[in-house]
């Protein structure tokens, strides 16, 4: 995350996994925007989205493109690609094991690198919107 923070590459709308921002700063900034709009007699619409299995749905190819666009060199992008590629998983239920299945998308939850990769992947979202957006990611 330090590369993104040191080079001002993190979108200001993202409050998760940040040194200086958190859930509370997200709410405070959101309330400030709402209050300003209401004081100006402007309509206010609020949409909250909870991305179910967000970390599991990150396409590996799109992630690599995002890393390149943020200035990461070929070796770093390749390392990240290898980190998320060729993974398998299985389920254990009542002592019974399922067959191994390939993991074709997603970033590892609970890891520092997984958090970083998700933030990189999702950071373009505010650029696609024509309105205010606040984001908070956690795993």
Short mmCIF file of C-alpha atoms in Angstrom, two decimals:
data_model
loop_
_atom_site.label_atom_id
_atom_site.label_comp_id
_atom_site.label_asym_id
_atom_site.label_seq_id
_atom_site.Cartn_x
_atom_site.Cartn_y
_atom_site.Cartn_z
CA UNK A 1 0.00 0.00 0.00
CA UNK A 2 2.92 2.34 0.62
CA UNK A 3 3.64 2.64 -3.14
CA UNK A 4 0.05 3.73 -3.72
CA UNK A 5 0.00 6.11 -0.75
CA UNK A 6 3.46 7.61 -1.39
CA UNK A 7 2.57 8.32 -5.03
CA UNK A 8 -0.97 9.55 -4.30
CA UNK A 9 -2.44 6.72 -6.35
CA UNK A 10 -5.14 5.72 -3.88
CA UNK A 11 -8.50 7.19 -4.72
CA UNK A 12 -9.59 9.69 -2.07
CA UNK A 13 -12.97 7.97 -1.93
CA UNK A 14 -11.48 4.75 -0.48
CA UNK A 15 -11.50 4.69 3.31
CA UNK A 16 -10.64 1.03 3.89
CA UNK A 17 -7.10 -0.29 4.42
CA UNK A 18 -5.78 3.26 4.71
CA UNK A 19 -3.47 4.72 7.36
CA UNK A 20 -5.44 7.92 7.82
CA UNK A 21 -8.98 6.86 6.95
CA UNK A 22 -11.46 4.35 8.33
CA UNK A 23 -15.16 3.59 8.60
CA UNK A 24 -15.76 6.71 10.73
CA UNK A 25 -14.08 9.08 8.28
CA UNK A 26 -16.23 7.56 5.54
CA UNK A 27 -19.40 8.27 7.53
CA UNK A 28 -18.30 11.80 8.48
CA UNK A 29 -17.50 12.75 4.87
CA UNK A 30 -20.78 11.21 3.70
CA UNK A 31 -22.80 13.12 6.30
CA UNK A 32 -21.01 16.33 5.31
CA UNK A 33 -21.98 15.83 1.65
CA UNK A 34 -25.58 15.05 2.60
CA UNK A 35 -25.82 18.09 4.89
CA UNK A 36 -24.39 20.41 2.23
CA UNK A 37 -26.86 19.13 -0.36
CA UNK A 38 -29.82 19.46 1.98
CA UNK A 39 -28.80 22.99 3.02
CA UNK A 40 -28.70 23.87 -0.68
CA UNK A 41 -32.18 22.36 -1.19
CA UNK A 42 -30.68 19.76 -3.51
CA UNK A 43 -32.14 16.28 -3.79
CA UNK A 44 -30.24 13.54 -1.99
CA UNK A 45 -30.31 9.92 -3.05
CA UNK A 46 -28.20 7.35 -1.23
CA UNK A 47 -27.36 3.90 -2.47
CA UNK A 48 -25.42 1.47 -0.28
CA UNK A 49 -23.82 -1.52 -1.94
CA UNK A 50 -22.36 -4.52 -0.18
CA UNK A 51 -20.38 -6.55 -2.65
CA UNK A 52 -20.92 -10.15 -1.64
CA UNK A 53 -17.76 -12.22 -2.03
CA UNK A 54 -15.99 -9.13 -3.36
CA UNK A 55 -12.50 -10.48 -2.74
CA UNK A 56 -13.44 -13.76 -4.44
CA UNK A 57 -14.67 -12.06 -7.60
CA UNK A 58 -11.56 -10.12 -8.66
CA UNK A 59 -10.62 -11.22 -12.21
CA UNK A 60 -6.88 -11.94 -12.32
CA UNK A 61 -6.33 -10.44 -15.78
CA UNK A 62 -8.08 -7.18 -14.85
CA UNK A 63 -6.02 -7.01 -11.66
CA UNK A 64 -2.78 -7.30 -13.65
CA UNK A 65 -3.90 -4.52 -16.00
CA UNK A 66 -4.69 -2.30 -13.03
CA UNK A 67 -1.28 -2.98 -11.48
CA UNK A 68 0.40 -2.00 -14.76
CA UNK A 69 -1.66 1.19 -14.96
CA UNK A 70 -0.44 2.13 -11.46
CA UNK A 71 3.16 1.93 -12.61
CA UNK A 72 4.20 -1.40 -11.18
CA UNK A 73 7.01 -2.93 -13.19
CA UNK A 74 6.80 -6.17 -15.14
CA UNK A 75 8.41 -8.27 -12.39
CA UNK A 76 6.02 -7.01 -9.71
CA UNK A 77 2.97 -7.60 -11.92
CA UNK A 78 4.21 -11.07 -12.87
CA UNK A 79 4.85 -11.92 -9.21
CA UNK A 80 1.31 -10.83 -8.28
CA UNK A 81 -0.11 -12.85 -11.17
CA UNK A 82 1.71 -15.96 -9.97
CA UNK A 83 0.55 -15.26 -6.41
CA UNK A 84 -3.14 -15.46 -7.40
CA UNK A 85 -2.84 -18.07 -10.18
CA UNK A 86 -2.85 -21.86 -10.02
CA UNK A 87 -4.61 -22.04 -6.65
CA UNK A 88 -6.93 -24.85 -5.64
CA UNK A 89 -9.43 -25.25 -2.83
CA UNK A 90 -11.64 -27.86 -1.23
CA UNK A 91 -14.26 -28.03 1.48
CA UNK A 92 -14.23 -30.10 4.65
CA UNK A 93 -17.65 -30.91 6.11
CA UNK A 94 -18.17 -33.36 8.97
CA UNK A 95 -14.70 -34.76 8.39
CA UNK A 96 -15.39 -35.41 4.70
CA UNK A 97 -13.24 -33.74 2.03
CA UNK A 98 -14.56 -32.53 -1.30
CA UNK A 99 -12.53 -32.83 -4.49
CA UNK A 100 -9.99 -30.12 -5.21
CA UNK A 101 -11.34 -27.31 -7.42
CA UNK A 102 -9.37 -24.62 -9.24
CA UNK A 103 -9.67 -21.04 -8.02
CA UNK A 104 -10.10 -19.00 -11.20
CA UNK A 105 -10.68 -15.55 -9.71
CA UNK A 106 -10.23 -13.65 -6.50
CA UNK A 107 -7.51 -12.54 -4.14
CA UNK A 108 -6.60 -14.27 -0.85
CA UNK A 109 -8.66 -12.88 2.02
CA UNK A 110 -6.95 -12.17 5.30
CA UNK A 111 -3.62 -11.40 3.68
CA UNK A 112 -2.05 -7.96 3.41
CA UNK A 113 -1.40 -8.55 -0.28
CA UNK A 114 -5.04 -9.55 -0.83
CA UNK A 115 -6.20 -6.25 0.67
CA UNK A 116 -3.79 -4.32 -1.52
CA UNK A 117 -4.87 -6.19 -4.66
CA UNK A 118 -8.56 -5.59 -3.96
CA UNK A 119 -8.03 -1.86 -3.40
CA UNK A 120 -6.09 -1.62 -6.67
CA UNK A 121 -8.83 -3.50 -8.52
CA UNK A 122 -11.75 -1.45 -7.15
CA UNK A 123 -10.07 1.97 -7.21
CA UNK A 124 -11.36 2.95 -10.66
CA UNK A 125 -15.01 2.75 -9.58
CA UNK A 126 -15.39 6.45 -8.63
CA UNK A 127 -14.02 7.47 -12.04
CA UNK A 128 -16.92 5.66 -13.71
CA UNK A 129 -19.57 7.53 -11.73
CA UNK A 130 -20.87 11.03 -12.34
CA UNK A 131 -21.67 11.66 -8.68
CA UNK A 132 -20.14 11.47 -5.22
CA UNK A 133 -18.93 8.11 -4.08
CA UNK A 134 -17.48 6.88 -0.79
CA UNK A 135 -15.94 3.43 -0.47
CA UNK A 136 -14.97 1.28 2.47
CA UNK A 137 -13.42 -2.13 1.97
CA UNK A 138 -12.66 -4.64 4.67
CA UNK A 139 -12.30 -8.37 4.78
#
